[in-house]
Amino acid sequence: MICLTGLAEQINGSSSKIWPMNGSIYEFLKQCDSFLQFPAMPVHSTGVRFFNEKPYLRQKINEFFPPGYPWYNQQFCDFIKRGLNNFSIGEANEPSTSSLTPTTTTNTSISATTLVNPCTSGGYRWNTTGITILNSTQITSPAHLFLDVNDTLYVVDEYANSVIWKLPKNAVDPILVAGQVLSRGPNSSQLNFPQAVYLDSEQNLYVTDYYNYRVQKYINGSNIGMTIIGINGTAGTASNMLGGPRYLCFDSTETYMYITDADNHRILRFQLNSTSGTNGHIVAGGNGAGNGGTQLNYPWGIDYLSSVSSYLYITNFSGHTVMQWAPGNTSGIFIAGTPGVSGSNDTLLNNPIGIKIDTYLNIFVVDYGNSRVQLFCNNNQTATTIIGTGAPGAGAKQLNNPRGIVFDSLMNMYIADSGNQRVQKYLKL
């Protein structure tokens, strides 16, 4: 079995910190038949719960377990499983060799320590000099990035190519996987200003196709797309139509897809088995463009770690803010930027686009209009500029209207530097 666990906010009435345990995570997940859910919500009275392994965990493993988390080997996990009723749950250090041996003692426990948020402890630092891994001779306008479990990079090349590329780990030349180079259009092998890309755990590719008002699905390596959301070539405000799809994200179980329908100022949710014309559900916004708590203002970027938080994280491009919004709620919460106010200081944003959250709920925002990447630590509305100078430029330390952001398994950062027609890589320090 695999020993993965976490604590809910309340277990038997006691407040707890979330903590994980794992051992050789990816290799174990390929073989195990059960695991402890992370985080463990809902939980049994013991604070843990067993589930069958789900394939999506292989795809999402980097989101669940950032580098630096403590781990335990399989022998210790088996020991915990046998002695679960007597196991004292708490934050943990790696056990000593002697603690790995099963014992009959009735009060087995582990020593406690504190899991520190790397954003507040100084652990989040990147080399600010970018490495160009794709340049203007290879791509025309990088708009969005996605990394799979093997650190294969998928790049949305919006204009003029209107295609999707993939770049395997350590490769130099990208491989065309969707669309036709320099041939925009509405047929099943074409795209027209693609915006975002996602690869699911079954190797199916999803692309938001802005000017065709649709989402295309490419089944397991096919370069022929099928329209699963929207009506090809027709924009609209009905729940089965899209007005201008920008970015997309999935929940951790890959049951639902969430789409920023920017021109309709709303977030729509669809099941993955949807087909063209299927009605979606408005889960955020839908009350016209605006900067009130019940509105979105040209939503563009979106991220969702449903294993950690019940909130969607949304960038309002025209509202210059980031909102936190529980799907289906009538209103959201502004957590970064000032509604309707653009600016370049450490509390303001200017047309934010890309967004990523980590398991500590720190927020990385690609500040398009300021040509920089901002890091907001959890519950802090004052940001630190971690990439870029705040002014557009083509130097190795500069960005020019950046859009997408993603992290690999080592927490190296990749930025779609659209104005410079390149993808930049920043090494984690």
PDB file of N, CA and C in Angstrom, residues 170-269:
ATOM      1  N   ASN A 170      13.924  17.758 -22.246  1.00  0.00           N
ATOM      2  CA  ASN A 170      15.290  17.860 -22.779  1.00  0.00           C
ATOM      3  C   ASN A 170      15.344  17.912 -24.298  1.00  0.00           C
ATOM      4  N   ALA A 171      14.203  17.963 -24.969  1.00  0.00           N
ATOM      5  CA  ALA A 171      14.199  18.082 -26.432  1.00  0.00           C
ATOM      6  C   ALA A 171      14.452  19.529 -26.834  1.00  0.00           C
ATOM      7  N   VAL A 172      14.801  19.724 -28.089  1.00  0.00           N
ATOM      8  CA  VAL A 172      15.093  21.060 -28.621  1.00  0.00           C
ATOM      9  C   VAL A 172      14.018  21.503 -29.599  1.00  0.00           C
ATOM     10  N   ASP A 173      13.528  20.583 -30.405  1.00  0.00           N
ATOM     11  CA  ASP A 173      12.566  20.920 -31.449  1.00  0.00           C
ATOM     12  C   ASP A 173      11.160  20.467 -31.056  1.00  0.00           C
ATOM     13  N   PRO A 174      10.169  21.364 -31.159  1.00  0.00           N
ATOM     14  CA  PRO A 174       8.798  21.000 -30.804  1.00  0.00           C
ATOM     15  C   PRO A 174       8.140  20.125 -31.860  1.00  0.00           C
ATOM     16  N   ILE A 175       7.128  19.384 -31.419  1.00  0.00           N
ATOM     17  CA  ILE A 175       6.384  18.475 -32.295  1.00  0.00           C
ATOM     18  C   ILE A 175       4.953  18.983 -32.407  1.00  0.00           C
ATOM     19  N   LEU A 176       4.450  19.079 -33.615  1.00  0.00           N
ATOM     20  CA  LEU A 176       3.080  19.534 -33.846  1.00  0.00           C
ATOM     21  C   LEU A 176       2.094  18.451 -33.417  1.00  0.00           C
ATOM     22  N   VAL A 177       1.109  18.822 -32.586  1.00  0.00           N
ATOM     23  CA  VAL A 177       0.140  17.824 -32.115  1.00  0.00           C
ATOM     24  C   VAL A 177      -1.304  18.194 -32.446  1.00  0.00           C
ATOM     25  N   ALA A 178      -1.586  19.461 -32.768  1.00  0.00           N
ATOM     26  CA  ALA A 178      -2.957  19.847 -33.117  1.00  0.00           C
ATOM     27  C   ALA A 178      -2.920  21.130 -33.931  1.00  0.00           C
ATOM     28  N   GLY A 179      -3.831  21.218 -34.907  1.00  0.00           N
ATOM     29  CA  GLY A 179      -3.903  22.374 -35.783  1.00  0.00           C
ATOM     30  C   GLY A 179      -2.984  22.245 -36.981  1.00  0.00           C
ATOM     31  N   GLN A 180      -3.118  23.200 -37.895  1.00  0.00           N
ATOM     32  CA  GLN A 180      -2.289  23.248 -39.092  1.00  0.00           C
ATOM     33  C   GLN A 180      -1.524  24.563 -39.105  1.00  0.00           C
ATOM     34  N   VAL A 181      -0.222  24.485 -39.235  1.00  0.00           N
ATOM     35  CA  VAL A 181       0.627  25.678 -39.193  1.00  0.00           C
ATOM     36  C   VAL A 181       0.222  26.676 -40.266  1.00  0.00           C
ATOM     37  N   LEU A 182       0.004  27.925 -39.833  1.00  0.00           N
ATOM     38  CA  LEU A 182      -0.349  29.035 -40.723  1.00  0.00           C
ATOM     39  C   LEU A 182      -1.636  28.779 -41.505  1.00  0.00           C
ATOM     40  N   SER A 183      -2.514  27.964 -40.938  1.00  0.00           N
ATOM     41  CA  SER A 183      -3.782  27.659 -41.612  1.00  0.00           C
ATOM     42  C   SER A 183      -4.896  27.632 -40.573  1.00  0.00           C
ATOM     43  N   ARG A 184      -5.402  28.818 -40.244  1.00  0.00           N
ATOM     44  CA  ARG A 184      -6.505  28.907 -39.299  1.00  0.00           C
ATOM     45  C   ARG A 184      -7.805  28.532 -39.983  1.00  0.00           C
ATOM     46  N   GLY A 185      -8.698  27.889 -39.216  1.00  0.00           N
ATOM     47  CA  GLY A 185      -9.970  27.532 -39.806  1.00  0.00           C
ATOM     48  C   GLY A 185     -10.860  26.773 -38.859  1.00  0.00           C
ATOM     49  N   PRO A 186     -12.066  26.378 -39.325  1.00  0.00           N
ATOM     50  CA  PRO A 186     -13.059  25.772 -38.446  1.00  0.00           C
ATOM     51  C   PRO A 186     -13.197  24.259 -38.552  1.00  0.00           C
ATOM     52  N   ASN A 187     -12.425  23.625 -39.441  1.00  0.00           N
ATOM     53  CA  ASN A 187     -12.656  22.190 -39.586  1.00  0.00           C
ATOM     54  C   ASN A 187     -11.987  21.412 -38.457  1.00  0.00           C
ATOM     55  N   SER A 188     -12.148  20.099 -38.485  1.00  0.00           N
ATOM     56  CA  SER A 188     -11.724  19.272 -37.351  1.00  0.00           C
ATOM     57  C   SER A 188     -10.209  19.156 -37.219  1.00  0.00           C
ATOM     58  N   SER A 189      -9.462  19.545 -38.227  1.00  0.00           N
ATOM     59  CA  SER A 189      -7.996  19.498 -38.140  1.00  0.00           C
ATOM     60  C   SER A 189      -7.391  20.885 -37.977  1.00  0.00           C
ATOM     61  N   GLN A 190      -8.243  21.907 -37.859  1.00  0.00           N
ATOM     62  CA  GLN A 190      -7.770  23.279 -37.737  1.00  0.00           C
ATOM     63  C   GLN A 190      -8.178  23.899 -36.402  1.00  0.00           C
ATOM     64  N   LEU A 191      -7.504  24.994 -36.087  1.00  0.00           N
ATOM     65  CA  LEU A 191      -7.848  25.819 -34.933  1.00  0.00           C
ATOM     66  C   LEU A 191      -7.823  27.275 -35.376  1.00  0.00           C
ATOM     67  N   ASN A 192      -8.477  28.138 -34.592  1.00  0.00           N
ATOM     68  CA  ASN A 192      -8.522  29.557 -34.928  1.00  0.00           C
ATOM     69  C   ASN A 192      -8.315  30.362 -33.633  1.00  0.00           C
ATOM     70  N   PHE A 193      -7.057  30.734 -33.406  1.00  0.00           N
ATOM     71  CA  PHE A 193      -6.643  31.402 -32.176  1.00  0.00           C
ATOM     72  C   PHE A 193      -6.873  30.518 -30.951  1.00  0.00           C
ATOM     73  N   PRO A 194      -6.219  29.364 -30.882  1.00  0.00           N
ATOM     74  CA  PRO A 194      -6.325  28.533 -29.673  1.00  0.00           C
ATOM     75  C   PRO A 194      -5.779  29.286 -28.468  1.00  0.00           C
ATOM     76  N   GLN A 195      -6.330  28.953 -27.298  1.00  0.00           N
ATOM     77  CA  GLN A 195      -6.002  29.708 -26.093  1.00  0.00           C
ATOM     78  C   GLN A 195      -5.334  28.886 -24.996  1.00  0.00           C
ATOM     79  N   ALA A 196      -5.842  27.683 -24.757  1.00  0.00           N
ATOM     80  CA  ALA A 196      -5.324  26.889 -23.634  1.00  0.00           C
ATOM     81  C   ALA A 196      -5.346  25.414 -24.002  1.00  0.00           C
ATOM     82  N   VAL A 197      -4.505  24.653 -23.302  1.00  0.00           N
ATOM     83  CA  VAL A 197      -4.378  23.226 -23.588  1.00  0.00           C
ATOM     84  C   VAL A 197      -4.282  22.453 -22.278  1.00  0.00           C
ATOM     85  N   TYR A 198      -4.808  21.222 -22.314  1.00  0.00           N
ATOM     86  CA  TYR A 198      -4.756  20.339 -21.140  1.00  0.00           C
ATOM     87  C   TYR A 198      -4.673  18.903 -21.643  1.00  0.00           C
ATOM     88  N   LEU A 199      -3.825  18.096 -21.007  1.00  0.00           N
ATOM     89  CA  LEU A 199      -3.707  16.678 -21.324  1.00  0.00           C
ATOM     90  C   LEU A 199      -4.196  15.895 -20.116  1.00  0.00           C
ATOM     91  N   ASP A 200      -5.214  15.033 -20.301  1.00  0.00           N
ATOM     92  CA  ASP A 200      -5.735  14.296 -19.153  1.00  0.00           C
ATOM     93  C   ASP A 200      -4.938  13.021 -18.909  1.00  0.00           C
ATOM     94  N   SER A 201      -5.324  12.277 -17.889  1.00  0.00           N
ATOM     95  CA  SER A 201      -4.577  11.085 -17.487  1.00  0.00           C
ATOM     96  C   SER A 201      -4.700   9.952 -18.490  1.00  0.00           C
ATOM     97  N   GLU A 202      -5.662  10.058 -19.415  1.00  0.00           N
ATOM     98  CA  GLU A 202      -5.805   9.055 -20.476  1.00  0.00           C
ATOM     99  C   GLU A 202      -5.163   9.514 -21.777  1.00  0.00           C
ATOM    100  N   GLN A 203      -4.391  10.570 -21.699  1.00  0.00           N
ATOM    101  CA  GLN A 203      -3.646  11.104 -22.847  1.00  0.00           C
ATOM    102  C   GLN A 203      -4.546  11.752 -23.899  1.00  0.00           C
ATOM    103  N   ASN A 204      -5.716  12.214 -23.480  1.00  0.00           N
ATOM    104  CA  ASN A 204      -6.584  12.990 -24.366  1.00  0.00           C
ATOM    105  C   ASN A 204      -6.250  14.466 -24.201  1.00  0.00           C
ATOM    106  N   LEU A 205      -6.227  15.183 -25.318  1.00  0.00           N
ATOM    107  CA  LEU A 205      -5.847  16.590 -25.336  1.00  0.00           C
ATOM    108  C   LEU A 205      -7.101  17.455 -25.492  1.00  0.00           C
ATOM    109  N   TYR A 206      -7.153  18.562 -24.743  1.00  0.00           N
ATOM    110  CA  TYR A 206      -8.283  19.490 -24.814  1.00  0.00           C
ATOM    111  C   TYR A 206      -7.741  20.881 -25.149  1.00  0.00           C
ATOM    112  N   VAL A 207      -8.425  21.575 -26.066  1.00  0.00           N
ATOM    113  CA  VAL A 207      -7.975  22.893 -26.509  1.00  0.00           C
ATOM    114  C   VAL A 207      -9.172  23.840 -26.582  1.00  0.00           C
ATOM    115  N   THR A 208      -9.032  25.018 -25.954  1.00  0.00           N
ATOM    116  CA  THR A 208     -10.041  26.055 -26.153  1.00  0.00           C
ATOM    117  C   THR A 208      -9.708  26.800 -27.438  1.00  0.00           C
ATOM    118  N   ASP A 209     -10.723  26.909 -28.317  1.00  0.00           N
ATOM    119  CA  ASP A 209     -10.551  27.428 -29.674  1.00  0.00           C
ATOM    120  C   ASP A 209     -11.359  28.724 -29.784  1.00  0.00           C
ATOM    121  N   TYR A 210     -10.683  29.850 -29.546  1.00  0.00           N
ATOM    122  CA  TYR A 210     -11.353  31.121 -29.283  1.00  0.00           C
ATOM    123  C   TYR A 210     -12.318  31.561 -30.388  1.00  0.00           C
ATOM    124  N   TYR A 211     -11.830  31.685 -31.612  1.00  0.00           N
ATOM    125  CA  TYR A 211     -12.683  32.224 -32.676  1.00  0.00           C
ATOM    126  C   TYR A 211     -13.554  31.176 -33.362  1.00  0.00           C
ATOM    127  N   ASN A 212     -13.442  29.936 -32.931  1.00  0.00           N
ATOM    128  CA  ASN A 212     -14.427  28.926 -33.347  1.00  0.00           C
ATOM    129  C   ASN A 212     -15.439  28.661 -32.236  1.00  0.00           C
ATOM    130  N   TYR A 213     -15.250  29.338 -31.097  1.00  0.00           N
ATOM    131  CA  TYR A 213     -16.219  29.289 -29.982  1.00  0.00           C
ATOM    132  C   TYR A 213     -16.509  27.852 -29.551  1.00  0.00           C
ATOM    133  N   ARG A 214     -15.433  27.099 -29.336  1.00  0.00           N
ATOM    134  CA  ARG A 214     -15.596  25.680 -29.028  1.00  0.00           C
ATOM    135  C   ARG A 214     -14.420  25.176 -28.209  1.00  0.00           C
ATOM    136  N   VAL A 215     -14.596  23.980 -27.659  1.00  0.00           N
ATOM    137  CA  VAL A 215     -13.494  23.232 -27.063  1.00  0.00           C
ATOM    138  C   VAL A 215     -13.346  21.953 -27.864  1.00  0.00           C
ATOM    139  N   GLN A 216     -12.110  21.695 -28.304  1.00  0.00           N
ATOM    140  CA  GLN A 216     -11.812  20.518 -29.102  1.00  0.00           C
ATOM    141  C   GLN A 216     -11.127  19.450 -28.241  1.00  0.00           C
ATOM    142  N   LYS A 217     -11.504  18.206 -28.487  1.00  0.00           N
ATOM    143  CA  LYS A 217     -10.880  17.081 -27.800  1.00  0.00           C
ATOM    144  C   LYS A 217     -10.189  16.198 -28.837  1.00  0.00           C
ATOM    145  N   TYR A 218      -8.943  15.850 -28.547  1.00  0.00           N
ATOM    146  CA  TYR A 218      -8.145  14.996 -29.416  1.00  0.00           C
ATOM    147  C   TYR A 218      -7.853  13.710 -28.646  1.00  0.00           C
ATOM    148  N   ILE A 219      -8.393  12.616 -29.101  1.00  0.00           N
ATOM    149  CA  ILE A 219      -8.323  11.369 -28.350  1.00  0.00           C
ATOM    150  C   ILE A 219      -6.987  10.673 -28.541  1.00  0.00           C
ATOM    151  N   ASN A 220      -6.251  10.560 -27.463  1.00  0.00           N
ATOM    152  CA  ASN A 220      -5.056   9.731 -27.363  1.00  0.00           C
ATOM    153  C   ASN A 220      -4.145   9.806 -28.583  1.00  0.00           C
ATOM    154  N   GLY A 221      -3.668  11.009 -28.870  1.00  0.00           N
ATOM    155  CA  GLY A 221      -2.681  11.181 -29.933  1.00  0.00           C
ATOM    156  C   GLY A 221      -3.239  11.534 -31.285  1.00  0.00           C
ATOM    157  N   SER A 222      -4.543  11.545 -31.439  1.00  0.00           N
ATOM    158  CA  SER A 222      -5.140  11.917 -32.724  1.00  0.00           C
ATOM    159  C   SER A 222      -4.920  13.398 -32.992  1.00  0.00           C
ATOM    160  N   ASN A 223      -4.773  13.752 -34.281  1.00  0.00           N
ATOM    161  CA  ASN A 223      -4.682  15.168 -34.645  1.00  0.00           C
ATOM    162  C   ASN A 223      -5.987  15.678 -35.244  1.00  0.00           C
ATOM    163  N   ILE A 224      -7.034  14.866 -35.123  1.00  0.00           N
ATOM    164  CA  ILE A 224      -8.382  15.256 -35.562  1.00  0.00           C
ATOM    165  C   ILE A 224      -9.218  15.520 -34.314  1.00  0.00           C
ATOM    166  N   GLY A 225      -9.693  16.746 -34.186  1.00  0.00           N
ATOM    167  CA  GLY A 225     -10.434  17.115 -32.998  1.00  0.00           C
ATOM    168  C   GLY A 225     -11.927  16.917 -33.151  1.00  0.00           C
ATOM    169  N   MET A 226     -12.575  16.694 -32.007  1.00  0.00           N
ATOM    170  CA  MET A 226     -14.034  16.642 -31.981  1.00  0.00           C
ATOM    171  C   MET A 226     -14.521  17.749 -31.050  1.00  0.00           C
ATOM    172  N   THR A 227     -15.572  18.420 -31.459  1.00  0.00           N
ATOM    173  CA  THR A 227     -16.121  19.498 -30.640  1.00  0.00           C
ATOM    174  C   THR A 227     -16.949  18.900 -29.515  1.00  0.00           C
ATOM    175  N   ILE A 228     -16.539  19.173 -28.269  1.00  0.00           N
ATOM    176  CA  ILE A 228     -17.267  18.631 -27.120  1.00  0.00           C
ATOM    177  C   ILE A 228     -18.020  19.714 -26.361  1.00  0.00           C
ATOM    178  N   ILE A 229     -17.621  20.969 -26.569  1.00  0.00           N
ATOM    179  CA  ILE A 229     -18.278  22.085 -25.884  1.00  0.00           C
ATOM    180  C   ILE A 229     -18.425  23.231 -26.873  1.00  0.00           C
ATOM    181  N   GLY A 230     -19.593  23.891 -26.828  1.00  0.00           N
ATOM    182  CA  GLY A 230     -19.861  24.984 -27.747  1.00  0.00           C
ATOM    183  C   GLY A 230     -20.422  24.482 -29.062  1.00  0.00           C
ATOM    184  N   ILE A 231     -20.777  25.424 -29.903  1.00  0.00           N
ATOM    185  CA  ILE A 231     -21.293  25.120 -31.245  1.00  0.00           C
ATOM    186  C   ILE A 231     -20.335  25.751 -32.239  1.00  0.00           C
ATOM    187  N   ASN A 232     -19.709  24.946 -33.061  1.00  0.00           N
ATOM    188  CA  ASN A 232     -18.635  25.384 -33.944  1.00  0.00           C
ATOM    189  C   ASN A 232     -19.040  26.604 -34.764  1.00  0.00           C
ATOM    190  N   GLY A 233     -18.268  27.675 -34.632  1.00  0.00           N
ATOM    191  CA  GLY A 233     -18.463  28.861 -35.446  1.00  0.00           C
ATOM    192  C   GLY A 233     -19.564  29.791 -34.974  1.00  0.00           C
ATOM    193  N   THR A 234     -20.196  29.477 -33.857  1.00  0.00           N
ATOM    194  CA  THR A 234     -21.328  30.287 -33.395  1.00  0.00           C
ATOM    195  C   THR A 234     -21.096  30.745 -31.964  1.00  0.00           C
ATOM    196  N   ALA A 235     -21.006  32.066 -31.796  1.00  0.00           N
ATOM    197  CA  ALA A 235     -20.877  32.636 -30.462  1.00  0.00           C
ATOM    198  C   ALA A 235     -22.256  32.894 -29.885  1.00  0.00           C
ATOM    199  N   GLY A 236     -22.354  32.830 -28.567  1.00  0.00           N
ATOM    200  CA  GLY A 236     -23.641  33.096 -27.949  1.00  0.00           C
ATOM    201  C   GLY A 236     -23.548  33.139 -26.450  1.00  0.00           C
ATOM    202  N   THR A 237     -24.676  33.478 -25.825  1.00  0.00           N
ATOM    203  CA  THR A 237     -24.741  33.593 -24.372  1.00  0.00           C
ATOM    204  C   THR A 237     -25.532  32.463 -23.732  1.00  0.00           C
ATOM    205  N   ALA A 238     -26.141  31.606 -24.528  1.00  0.00           N
ATOM    206  CA  ALA A 238     -26.880  30.469 -23.967  1.00  0.00           C
ATOM    207  C   ALA A 238     -25.912  29.539 -23.244  1.00  0.00           C
ATOM    208  N   SER A 239     -26.428  28.690 -22.389  1.00  0.00           N
ATOM    209  CA  SER A 239     -25.561  27.835 -21.571  1.00  0.00           C
ATOM    210  C   SER A 239     -24.879  26.743 -22.376  1.00  0.00           C
ATOM    211  N   ASN A 240     -25.313  26.515 -23.624  1.00  0.00           N
ATOM    212  CA  ASN A 240     -24.649  25.528 -24.478  1.00  0.00           C
ATOM    213  C   ASN A 240     -23.727  26.189 -25.495  1.00  0.00           C
ATOM    214  N   MET A 241     -23.444  27.488 -25.301  1.00  0.00           N
ATOM    215  CA  MET A 241     -22.625  28.235 -26.242  1.00  0.00           C
ATOM    216  C   MET A 241     -21.522  28.974 -25.502  1.00  0.00           C
ATOM    217  N   LEU A 242     -20.499  29.376 -26.245  1.00  0.00           N
ATOM    218  CA  LEU A 242     -19.389  30.146 -25.705  1.00  0.00           C
ATOM    219  C   LEU A 242     -19.285  31.476 -26.444  1.00  0.00           C
ATOM    220  N   GLY A 243     -18.919  32.505 -25.706  1.00  0.00           N
ATOM    221  CA  GLY A 243     -18.751  33.808 -26.335  1.00  0.00           C
ATOM    222  C   GLY A 243     -17.311  34.130 -26.654  1.00  0.00           C
ATOM    223  N   GLY A 244     -16.407  33.416 -26.025  1.00  0.00           N
ATOM    224  CA  GLY A 244     -14.978  33.635 -26.232  1.00  0.00           C
ATOM    225  C   GLY A 244     -14.185  32.884 -25.191  1.00  0.00           C
ATOM    226  N   PRO A 245     -13.957  31.578 -25.414  1.00  0.00           N
ATOM    227  CA  PRO A 245     -13.266  30.764 -24.405  1.00  0.00           C
ATOM    228  C   PRO A 245     -11.775  31.076 -24.336  1.00  0.00           C
ATOM    229  N   ARG A 246     -11.302  31.360 -23.145  1.00  0.00           N
ATOM    230  CA  ARG A 246      -9.875  31.614 -22.938  1.00  0.00           C
ATOM    231  C   ARG A 246      -9.230  30.384 -22.285  1.00  0.00           C
ATOM    232  N   TYR A 247      -8.984  30.429 -20.978  1.00  0.00           N
ATOM    233  CA  TYR A 247      -8.277  29.330 -20.332  1.00  0.00           C
ATOM    234  C   TYR A 247      -9.258  28.311 -19.756  1.00  0.00           C
ATOM    235  N   LEU A 248      -8.722  27.160 -19.379  1.00  0.00           N
ATOM    236  CA  LEU A 248      -9.535  26.087 -18.815  1.00  0.00           C
ATOM    237  C   LEU A 248      -8.743  25.371 -17.742  1.00  0.00           C
ATOM    238  N   CYS A 249      -9.458  24.685 -16.875  1.00  0.00           N
ATOM    239  CA  CYS A 249      -8.816  23.828 -15.879  1.00  0.00           C
ATOM    240  C   CYS A 249      -9.778  22.710 -15.529  1.00  0.00           C
ATOM    241  N   PHE A 250      -9.273  21.728 -14.811  1.00  0.00           N
ATOM    242  CA  PHE A 250     -10.060  20.559 -14.434  1.00  0.00           C
ATOM    243  C   PHE A 250     -10.010  20.392 -12.924  1.00  0.00           C
ATOM    244  N   ASP A 251     -11.014  19.712 -12.375  1.00  0.00           N
ATOM    245  CA  ASP A 251     -10.905  19.348 -10.971  1.00  0.00           C
ATOM    246  C   ASP A 251      -9.929  18.184 -10.841  1.00  0.00           C
ATOM    247  N   SER A 252      -9.569  17.851  -9.615  1.00  0.00           N
ATOM    248  CA  SER A 252      -8.526  16.853  -9.389  1.00  0.00           C
ATOM    249  C   SER A 252      -8.932  15.451  -9.808  1.00  0.00           C
ATOM    250  N   THR A 253     -10.226  15.194  -9.957  1.00  0.00           N
ATOM    251  CA  THR A 253     -10.692  13.875 -10.389  1.00  0.00           C
ATOM    252  C   THR A 253     -10.945  13.813 -11.885  1.00  0.00           C
ATOM    253  N   GLU A 254     -10.704  14.935 -12.567  1.00  0.00           N
ATOM    254  CA  GLU A 254     -10.968  15.030 -14.009  1.00  0.00           C
ATOM    255  C   GLU A 254     -12.421  14.640 -14.338  1.00  0.00           C
ATOM    256  N   THR A 255     -13.316  15.077 -13.487  1.00  0.00           N
ATOM    257  CA  THR A 255     -14.757  14.897 -13.733  1.00  0.00           C
ATOM    258  C   THR A 255     -15.339  16.103 -14.444  1.00  0.00           C
ATOM    259  N   TYR A 256     -14.896  17.287 -14.040  1.00  0.00           N
ATOM    260  CA  TYR A 256     -15.433  18.529 -14.590  1.00  0.00           C
ATOM    261  C   TYR A 256     -14.336  19.400 -15.189  1.00  0.00           C
ATOM    262  N   MET A 257     -14.730  20.105 -16.244  1.00  0.00           N
ATOM    263  CA  MET A 257     -13.886  21.106 -16.873  1.00  0.00           C
ATOM    264  C   MET A 257     -14.482  22.479 -16.598  1.00  0.00           C
ATOM    265  N   TYR A 258     -13.612  23.435 -16.261  1.00  0.00           N
ATOM    266  CA  TYR A 258     -14.038  24.806 -15.997  1.00  0.00           C
ATOM    267  C   TYR A 258     -13.419  25.716 -17.053  1.00  0.00           C
ATOM    268  N   ILE A 259     -14.236  26.549 -17.691  1.00  0.00           N
ATOM    269  CA  ILE A 259     -13.799  27.368 -18.819  1.00  0.00           C
ATOM    270  C   ILE A 259     -14.063  28.834 -18.516  1.00  0.00           C
ATOM    271  N   THR A 260     -13.050  29.670 -18.734  1.00  0.00           N
ATOM    272  CA  THR A 260     -13.281  31.112 -18.639  1.00  0.00           C
ATOM    273  C   THR A 260     -13.892  31.584 -19.959  1.00  0.00           C
ATOM    274  N   ASP A 261     -15.194  31.813 -19.931  1.00  0.00           N
ATOM    275  CA  ASP A 261     -15.922  32.322 -21.094  1.00  0.00           C
ATOM    276  C   ASP A 261     -15.836  33.848 -21.025  1.00  0.00           C
ATOM    277  N   ALA A 262     -14.697  34.358 -21.477  1.00  0.00           N
ATOM    278  CA  ALA A 262     -14.301  35.733 -21.175  1.00  0.00           C
ATOM    279  C   ALA A 262     -15.297  36.768 -21.687  1.00  0.00           C
ATOM    280  N   ASP A 263     -15.727  36.629 -22.926  1.00  0.00           N
ATOM    281  CA  ASP A 263     -16.603  37.646 -23.511  1.00  0.00           C
ATOM    282  C   ASP A 263     -17.985  37.638 -22.878  1.00  0.00           C
ATOM    283  N   ASN A 264     -18.335  36.565 -22.203  1.00  0.00           N
ATOM    284  CA  ASN A 264     -19.598  36.507 -21.465  1.00  0.00           C
ATOM    285  C   ASN A 264     -19.404  36.715 -19.964  1.00  0.00           C
ATOM    286  N   HIS A 265     -18.174  36.979 -19.568  1.00  0.00           N
ATOM    287  CA  HIS A 265     -17.858  37.335 -18.181  1.00  0.00           C
ATOM    288  C   HIS A 265     -18.397  36.300 -17.184  1.00  0.00           C
ATOM    289  N   ARG A 266     -18.061  35.047 -17.463  1.00  0.00           N
ATOM    290  CA  ARG A 266     -18.562  33.961 -16.622  1.00  0.00           C
ATOM    291  C   ARG A 266     -17.619  32.766 -16.687  1.00  0.00           C
ATOM    292  N   ILE A 267     -17.775  31.867 -15.718  1.00  0.00           N
ATOM    293  CA  ILE A 267     -17.088  30.583 -15.731  1.00  0.00           C
ATOM    294  C   ILE A 267     -18.145  29.506 -15.926  1.00  0.00           C
ATOM    295  N   LEU A 268     -17.933  28.652 -16.917  1.00  0.00           N
ATOM    296  CA  LEU A 268     -18.853  27.550 -17.196  1.00  0.00           C
ATOM    297  C   LEU A 268     -18.207  26.226 -16.811  1.00  0.00           C
ATOM    298  N   ARG A 269     -19.017  25.339 -16.267  1.00  0.00           N
ATOM    299  CA  ARG A 269     -18.562  23.991 -15.918  1.00  0.00           C
ATOM    300  C   ARG A 269     -19.259  22.972 -16.795  1.00  0.00           C
TER     301      ARG A 269
END
